[in-house]
CSV table of C-alpha atoms and ligand atoms in Angstrom, one decimal:
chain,number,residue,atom,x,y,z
A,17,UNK,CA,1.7,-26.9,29.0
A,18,UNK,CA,5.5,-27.6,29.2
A,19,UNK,CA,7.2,-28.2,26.0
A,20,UNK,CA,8.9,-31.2,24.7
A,21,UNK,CA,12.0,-31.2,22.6
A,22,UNK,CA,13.5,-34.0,20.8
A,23,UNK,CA,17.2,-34.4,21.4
A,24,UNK,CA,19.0,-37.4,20.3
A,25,UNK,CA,16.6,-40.1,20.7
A,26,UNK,CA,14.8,-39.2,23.3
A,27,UNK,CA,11.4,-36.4,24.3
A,28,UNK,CA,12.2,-34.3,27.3
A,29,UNK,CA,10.8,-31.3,28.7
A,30,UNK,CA,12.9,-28.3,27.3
A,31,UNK,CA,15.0,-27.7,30.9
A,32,UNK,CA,16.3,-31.1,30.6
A,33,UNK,CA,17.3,-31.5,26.8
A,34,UNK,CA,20.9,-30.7,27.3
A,35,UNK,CA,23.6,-31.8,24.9
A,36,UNK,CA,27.2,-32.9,25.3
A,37,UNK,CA,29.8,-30.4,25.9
A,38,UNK,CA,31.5,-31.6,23.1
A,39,UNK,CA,29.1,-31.7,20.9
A,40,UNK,CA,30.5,-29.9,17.5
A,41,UNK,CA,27.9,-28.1,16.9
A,42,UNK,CA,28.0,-26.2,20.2
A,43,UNK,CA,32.1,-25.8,20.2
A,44,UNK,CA,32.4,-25.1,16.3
A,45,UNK,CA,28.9,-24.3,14.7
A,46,UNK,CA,29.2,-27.7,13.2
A,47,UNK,CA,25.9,-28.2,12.6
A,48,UNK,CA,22.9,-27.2,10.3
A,49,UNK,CA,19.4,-26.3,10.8
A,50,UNK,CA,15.7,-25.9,9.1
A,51,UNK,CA,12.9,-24.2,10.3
A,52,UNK,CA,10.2,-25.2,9.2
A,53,UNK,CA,6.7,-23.0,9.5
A,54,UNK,CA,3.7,-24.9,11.2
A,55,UNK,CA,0.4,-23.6,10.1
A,56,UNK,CA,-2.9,-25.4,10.8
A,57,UNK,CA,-1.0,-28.7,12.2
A,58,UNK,CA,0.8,-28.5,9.0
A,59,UNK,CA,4.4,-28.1,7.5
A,60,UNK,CA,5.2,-25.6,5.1
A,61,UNK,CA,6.6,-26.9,2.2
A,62,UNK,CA,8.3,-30.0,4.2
A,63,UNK,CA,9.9,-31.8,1.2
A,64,UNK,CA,11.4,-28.6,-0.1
A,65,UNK,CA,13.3,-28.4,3.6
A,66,UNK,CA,14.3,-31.6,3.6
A,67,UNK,CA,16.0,-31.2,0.6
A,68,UNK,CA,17.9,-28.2,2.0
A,69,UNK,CA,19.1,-30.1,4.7
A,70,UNK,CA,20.4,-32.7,2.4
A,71,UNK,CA,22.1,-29.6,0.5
A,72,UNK,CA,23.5,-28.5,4.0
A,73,UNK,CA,24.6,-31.8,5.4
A,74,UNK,CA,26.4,-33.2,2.0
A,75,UNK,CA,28.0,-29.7,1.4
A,76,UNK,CA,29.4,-30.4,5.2
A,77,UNK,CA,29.7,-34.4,4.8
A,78,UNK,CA,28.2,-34.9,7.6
A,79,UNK,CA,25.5,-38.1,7.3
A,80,UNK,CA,21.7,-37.7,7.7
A,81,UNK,CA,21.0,-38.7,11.0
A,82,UNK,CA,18.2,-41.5,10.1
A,83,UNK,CA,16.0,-41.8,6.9
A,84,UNK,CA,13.9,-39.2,5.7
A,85,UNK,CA,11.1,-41.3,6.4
A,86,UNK,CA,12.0,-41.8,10.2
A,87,UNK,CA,12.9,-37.8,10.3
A,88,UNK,CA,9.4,-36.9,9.0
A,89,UNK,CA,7.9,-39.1,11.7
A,90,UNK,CA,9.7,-37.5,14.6
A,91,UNK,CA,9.1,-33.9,12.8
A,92,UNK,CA,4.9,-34.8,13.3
A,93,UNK,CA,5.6,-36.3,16.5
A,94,UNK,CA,7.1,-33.2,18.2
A,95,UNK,CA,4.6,-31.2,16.4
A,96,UNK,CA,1.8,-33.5,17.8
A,97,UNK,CA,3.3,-33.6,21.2
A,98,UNK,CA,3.9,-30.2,21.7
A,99,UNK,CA,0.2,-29.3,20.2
A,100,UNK,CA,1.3,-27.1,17.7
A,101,UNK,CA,-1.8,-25.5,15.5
A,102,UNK,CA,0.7,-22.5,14.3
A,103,UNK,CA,4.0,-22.2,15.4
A,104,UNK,CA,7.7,-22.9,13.9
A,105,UNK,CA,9.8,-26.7,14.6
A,106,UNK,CA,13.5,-26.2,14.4
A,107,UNK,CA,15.4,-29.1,13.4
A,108,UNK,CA,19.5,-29.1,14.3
A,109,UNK,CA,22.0,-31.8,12.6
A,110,UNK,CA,25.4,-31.7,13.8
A,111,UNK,CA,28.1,-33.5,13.2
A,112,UNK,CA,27.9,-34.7,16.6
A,113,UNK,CA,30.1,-35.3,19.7
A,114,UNK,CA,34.0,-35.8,19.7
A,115,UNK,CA,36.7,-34.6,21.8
A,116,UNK,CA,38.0,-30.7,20.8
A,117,UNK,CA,39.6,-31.0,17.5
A,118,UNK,CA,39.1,-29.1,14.0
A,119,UNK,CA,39.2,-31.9,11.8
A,120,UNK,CA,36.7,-34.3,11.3
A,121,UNK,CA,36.3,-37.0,13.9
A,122,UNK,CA,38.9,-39.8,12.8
A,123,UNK,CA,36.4,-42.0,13.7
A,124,UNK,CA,33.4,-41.4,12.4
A,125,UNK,CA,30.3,-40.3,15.2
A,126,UNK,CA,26.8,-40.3,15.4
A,127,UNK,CA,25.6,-37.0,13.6
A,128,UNK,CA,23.5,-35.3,17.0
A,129,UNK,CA,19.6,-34.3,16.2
A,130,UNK,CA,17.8,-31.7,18.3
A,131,UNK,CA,14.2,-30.5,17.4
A,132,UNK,CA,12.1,-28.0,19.1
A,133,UNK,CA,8.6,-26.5,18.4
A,134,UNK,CA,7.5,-23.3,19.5
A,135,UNK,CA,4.3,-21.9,19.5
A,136,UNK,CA,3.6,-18.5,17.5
A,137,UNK,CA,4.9,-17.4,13.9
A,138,UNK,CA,5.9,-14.3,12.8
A,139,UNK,CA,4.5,-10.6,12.6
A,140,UNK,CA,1.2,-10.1,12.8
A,141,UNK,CA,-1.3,-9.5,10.2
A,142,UNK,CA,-1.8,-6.2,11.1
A,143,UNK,CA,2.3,-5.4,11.0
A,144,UNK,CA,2.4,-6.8,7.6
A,145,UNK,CA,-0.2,-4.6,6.2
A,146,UNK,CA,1.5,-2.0,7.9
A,147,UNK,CA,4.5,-2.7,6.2
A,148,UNK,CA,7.9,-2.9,8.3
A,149,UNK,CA,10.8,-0.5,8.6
A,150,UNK,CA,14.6,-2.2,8.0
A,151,UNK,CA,18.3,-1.2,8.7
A,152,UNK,CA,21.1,-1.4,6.4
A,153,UNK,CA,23.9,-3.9,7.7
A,154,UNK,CA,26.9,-4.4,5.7
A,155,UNK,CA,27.4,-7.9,4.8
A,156,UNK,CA,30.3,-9.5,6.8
A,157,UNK,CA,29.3,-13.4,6.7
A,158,UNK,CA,31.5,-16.3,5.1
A,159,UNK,CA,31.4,-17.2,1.2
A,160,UNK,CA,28.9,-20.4,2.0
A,161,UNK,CA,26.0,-18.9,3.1
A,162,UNK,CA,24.0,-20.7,0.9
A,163,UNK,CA,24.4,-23.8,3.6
A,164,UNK,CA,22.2,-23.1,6.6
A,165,UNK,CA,24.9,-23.6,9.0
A,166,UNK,CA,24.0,-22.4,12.9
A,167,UNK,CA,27.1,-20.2,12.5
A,168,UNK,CA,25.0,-17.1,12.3
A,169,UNK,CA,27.2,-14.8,14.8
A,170,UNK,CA,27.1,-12.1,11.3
A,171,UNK,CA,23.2,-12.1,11.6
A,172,UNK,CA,23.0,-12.0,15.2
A,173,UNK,CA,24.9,-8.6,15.6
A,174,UNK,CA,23.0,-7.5,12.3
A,175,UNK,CA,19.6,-8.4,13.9
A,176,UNK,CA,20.9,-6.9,17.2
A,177,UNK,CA,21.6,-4.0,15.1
A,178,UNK,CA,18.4,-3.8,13.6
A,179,UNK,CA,16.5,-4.3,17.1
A,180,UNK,CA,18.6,-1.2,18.3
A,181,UNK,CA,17.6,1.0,15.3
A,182,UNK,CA,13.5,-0.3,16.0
A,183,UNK,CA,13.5,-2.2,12.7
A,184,UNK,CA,12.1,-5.1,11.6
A,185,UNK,CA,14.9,-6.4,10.0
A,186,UNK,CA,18.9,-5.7,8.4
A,187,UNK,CA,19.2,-5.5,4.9
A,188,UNK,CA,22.6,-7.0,4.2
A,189,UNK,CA,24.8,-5.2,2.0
A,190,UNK,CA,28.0,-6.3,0.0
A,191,UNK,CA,31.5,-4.1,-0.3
A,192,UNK,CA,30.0,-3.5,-4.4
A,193,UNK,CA,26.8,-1.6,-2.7
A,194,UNK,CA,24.6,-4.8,-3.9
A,195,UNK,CA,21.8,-6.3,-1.3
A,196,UNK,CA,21.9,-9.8,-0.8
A,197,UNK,CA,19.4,-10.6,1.6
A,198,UNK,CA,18.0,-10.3,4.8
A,199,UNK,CA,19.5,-11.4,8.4
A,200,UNK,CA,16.7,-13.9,8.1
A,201,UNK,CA,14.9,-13.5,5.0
A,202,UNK,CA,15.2,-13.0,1.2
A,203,UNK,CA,14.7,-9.4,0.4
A,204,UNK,CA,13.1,-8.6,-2.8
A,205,UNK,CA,12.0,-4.8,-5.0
A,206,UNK,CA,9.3,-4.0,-7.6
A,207,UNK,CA,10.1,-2.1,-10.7
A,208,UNK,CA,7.3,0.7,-11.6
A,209,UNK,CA,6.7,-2.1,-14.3
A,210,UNK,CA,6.2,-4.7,-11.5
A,211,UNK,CA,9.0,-6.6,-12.2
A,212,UNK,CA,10.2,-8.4,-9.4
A,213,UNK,CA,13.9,-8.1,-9.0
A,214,UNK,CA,15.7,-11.0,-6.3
A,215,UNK,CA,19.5,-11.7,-5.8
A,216,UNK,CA,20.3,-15.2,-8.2
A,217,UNK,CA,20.7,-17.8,-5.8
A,218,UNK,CA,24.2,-18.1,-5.4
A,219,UNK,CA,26.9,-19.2,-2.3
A,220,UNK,CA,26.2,-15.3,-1.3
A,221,UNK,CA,22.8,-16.1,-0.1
A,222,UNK,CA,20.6,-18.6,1.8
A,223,UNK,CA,18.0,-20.3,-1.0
A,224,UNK,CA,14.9,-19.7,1.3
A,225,UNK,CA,12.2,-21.9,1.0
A,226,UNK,CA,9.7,-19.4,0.8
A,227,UNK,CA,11.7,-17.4,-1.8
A,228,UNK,CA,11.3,-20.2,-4.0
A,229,UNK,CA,7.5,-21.2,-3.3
A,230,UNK,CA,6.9,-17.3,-3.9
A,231,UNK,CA,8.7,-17.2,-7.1
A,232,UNK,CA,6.2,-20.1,-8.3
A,233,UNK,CA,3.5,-18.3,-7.0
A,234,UNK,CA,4.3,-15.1,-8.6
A,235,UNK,CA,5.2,-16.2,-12.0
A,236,UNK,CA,1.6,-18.5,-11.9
A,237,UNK,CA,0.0,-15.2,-11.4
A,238,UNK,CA,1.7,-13.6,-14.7
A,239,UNK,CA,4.5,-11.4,-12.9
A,240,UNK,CA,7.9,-11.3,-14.6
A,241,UNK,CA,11.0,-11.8,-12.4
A,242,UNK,CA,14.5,-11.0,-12.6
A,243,UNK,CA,17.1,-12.7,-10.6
A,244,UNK,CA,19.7,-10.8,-10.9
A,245,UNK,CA,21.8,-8.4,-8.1
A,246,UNK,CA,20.5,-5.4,-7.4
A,247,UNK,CA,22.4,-2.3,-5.7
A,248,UNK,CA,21.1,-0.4,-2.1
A,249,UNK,CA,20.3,2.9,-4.6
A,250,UNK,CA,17.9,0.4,-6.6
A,251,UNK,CA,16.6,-0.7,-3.4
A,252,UNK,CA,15.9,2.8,-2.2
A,253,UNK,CA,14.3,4.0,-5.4
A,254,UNK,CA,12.1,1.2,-6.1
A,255,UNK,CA,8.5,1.3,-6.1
A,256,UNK,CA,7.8,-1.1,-3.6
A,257,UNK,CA,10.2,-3.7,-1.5
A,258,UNK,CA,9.7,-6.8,0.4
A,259,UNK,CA,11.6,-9.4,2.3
A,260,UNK,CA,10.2,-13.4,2.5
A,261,UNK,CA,10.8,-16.1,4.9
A,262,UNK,CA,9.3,-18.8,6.7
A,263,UNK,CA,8.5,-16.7,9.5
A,264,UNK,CA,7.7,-13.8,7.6
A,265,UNK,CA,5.8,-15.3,4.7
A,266,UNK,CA,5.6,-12.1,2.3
A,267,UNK,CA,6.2,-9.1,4.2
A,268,UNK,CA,6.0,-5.7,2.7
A,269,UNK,CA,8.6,-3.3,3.4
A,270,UNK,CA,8.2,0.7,4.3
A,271,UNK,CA,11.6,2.2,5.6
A,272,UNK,CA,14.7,1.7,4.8
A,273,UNK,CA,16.3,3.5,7.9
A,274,UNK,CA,15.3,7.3,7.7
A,275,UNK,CA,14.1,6.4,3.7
A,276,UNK,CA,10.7,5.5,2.6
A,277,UNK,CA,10.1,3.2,-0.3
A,278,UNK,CA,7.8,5.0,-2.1
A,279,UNK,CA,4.9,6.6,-0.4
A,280,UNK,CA,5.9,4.6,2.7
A,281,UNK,CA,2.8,2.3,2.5
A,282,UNK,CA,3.1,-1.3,1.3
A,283,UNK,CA,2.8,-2.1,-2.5
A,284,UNK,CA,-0.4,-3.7,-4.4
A,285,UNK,CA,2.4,-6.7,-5.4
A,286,UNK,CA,3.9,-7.0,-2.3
A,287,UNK,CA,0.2,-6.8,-0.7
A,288,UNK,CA,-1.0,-9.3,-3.6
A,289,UNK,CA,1.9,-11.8,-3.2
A,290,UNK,CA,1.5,-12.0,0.3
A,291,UNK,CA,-2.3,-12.7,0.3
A,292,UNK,CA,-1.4,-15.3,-2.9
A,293,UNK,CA,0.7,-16.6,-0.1
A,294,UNK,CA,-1.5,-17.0,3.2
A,295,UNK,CA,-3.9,-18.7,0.3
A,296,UNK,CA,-1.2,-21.2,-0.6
A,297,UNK,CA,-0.3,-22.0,3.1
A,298,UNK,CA,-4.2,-22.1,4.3
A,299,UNK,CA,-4.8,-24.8,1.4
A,300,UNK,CA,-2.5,-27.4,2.7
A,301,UNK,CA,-3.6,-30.6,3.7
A,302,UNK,CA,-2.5,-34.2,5.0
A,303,UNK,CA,-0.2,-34.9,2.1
A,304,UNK,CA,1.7,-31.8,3.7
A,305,UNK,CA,4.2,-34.5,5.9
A,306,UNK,CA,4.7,-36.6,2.5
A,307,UNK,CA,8.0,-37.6,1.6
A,308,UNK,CA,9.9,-36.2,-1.5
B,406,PLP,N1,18.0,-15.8,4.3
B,406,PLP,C1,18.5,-16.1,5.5
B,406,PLP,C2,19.8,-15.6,5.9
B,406,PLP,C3,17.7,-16.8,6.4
B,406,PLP,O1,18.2,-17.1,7.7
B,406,PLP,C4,16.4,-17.2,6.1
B,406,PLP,C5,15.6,-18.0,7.0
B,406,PLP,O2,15.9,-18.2,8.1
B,406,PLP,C6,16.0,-16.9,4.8
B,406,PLP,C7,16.8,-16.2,3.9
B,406,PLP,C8,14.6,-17.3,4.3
B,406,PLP,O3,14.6,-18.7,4.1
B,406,PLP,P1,13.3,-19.5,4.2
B,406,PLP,O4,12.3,-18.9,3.3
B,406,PLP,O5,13.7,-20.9,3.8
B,406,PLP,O6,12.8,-19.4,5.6
């Protein structure tokens, strides 16, 4: 089946969407994404993303492209076209096309929309319960990371750093020893009191999604939480550790580098929040595409 992306108005098979060679997002990373996790035909916490991107795009000043309403309906359609049952759809706002220049456009441009789905999400079940090894990175990316800009050069050498070291994923970690987060995901520890400890959301980190539905999730089910900075040495003596994202819903992890986290298996909370989660996601239904 060949896929469809959506770019700028139009559906086209993916080896003829093409954008402009002056489109900002391709000469200055001016330009945000969401991806958003497909499961069963059905968006993961769509309103929540939407709202990110209108964090993203405001922070930026760059206009939503249409209405929310009309962006939802091309989000199902590529989804629909593309026959996604489980999969991710990346959605890209930029600022759009305009000849080389740092400053905004003088006169203002169309903002440029790209969207792609892709069949397949994430590790497997049997890697999750497994429990997944990840590589300490220090954190070199800008003081805004809380927009999801597609400026993610930082996190591609990290996660090129963490594919060379056969882990899952790079722990990013500040100058003052404290983890922030994931190249990709939200990293999390349990206390030997399960207390769940996650860095406060903050300009140092992106506010995933997931984070925040497992943070509902896990205080429903009676767990205390502290958001609040917590050091590498925390990290590495903590009873159990896991990272969240849309890809990754709740994934327990094992190694940090040559450490184990604990006994090296995965946690009862990390194990419990996970399966909390998959129950969370496997109860959508149709109202999943509503509208804020
Ligand atoms: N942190 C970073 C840097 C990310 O890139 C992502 C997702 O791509 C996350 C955290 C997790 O966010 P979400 O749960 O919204 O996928």
């Amino acid at each position: 089946m060949s896929h469809v992306a959506y770019v700028n108005g139009r559906y086209l098979p993916h080896k003829h969407a093409t954008v402009h060679i002056e489109d900002r997002g391709y000469q200055f990373a001016d330009a945000v994404y969401e991806v958003t996790c497909i499961w069963n035909g059905l968006p993961v916490d769509h309103a929540s993303h939407l709202a990110r991107l209108r964090h993203s795009l405001t922070q930026l000043r760059i206009p939503m492209p249409c209405s929310e309403a009309a962006l939802t309906a091309l989000q199902r359609e590529v989804v629909r076209r593309n026959r996604v049952t489980r999969g991710t759809l990346y959605l890209q706002v930029g600022r759009g096309v305009a000849t080389r220049n740092q400053p905004f456009p003088s006169k203002p441009v169309k903002p440029s929309l790209v969207m792609v789905a892709k069949h397949g999400a994430g590790p497997s079940e049997v890697v999750a319960q497994a429990g997944v090894k990840v590589t300490v990175q220090p954190d070199i990316r800008w003081g805004r990371v809380d927009i999801k800009s597609v400026g993610l050069l930082p996190n591609v050498l990290a996660k090129q750093a963490a594919a060379e070291a056969k882990a899952f994923e790079a722990l990013l970690v500040k100058p003052d020893g404290n983890v922030t987060e994931g190249g990709a995901a939200n990293a999390w520890i349990v206390t030997k009191d399960k207390t769940l400890i996650t860095h406060p959301l903050s300009n140092a980190i992106l506010g995933g999604i997931t984070r925040a539905t497992v943070m509902r999730l896990a205080k429903t089910a009676g767990y205390q939480i502290q958001e609040r900075a917590f050091s590498l040495d925390e990290a590495l003596a903590a009873k159990e550790m896991f990272l969240t994202g849309t890809t990754t819903f709740v994934l327990p992890v094992v190694q940090v580098d040559e450490r184990t986290i604990a006994n090296g298996s995965p946690g009862s909370v990390s194990l419990d929040l996970r399966q909390r989660y998959l129950d969370y996601v496997n109860a959508l239904d149709d109202t999943a595409w509503a509208p804020i």
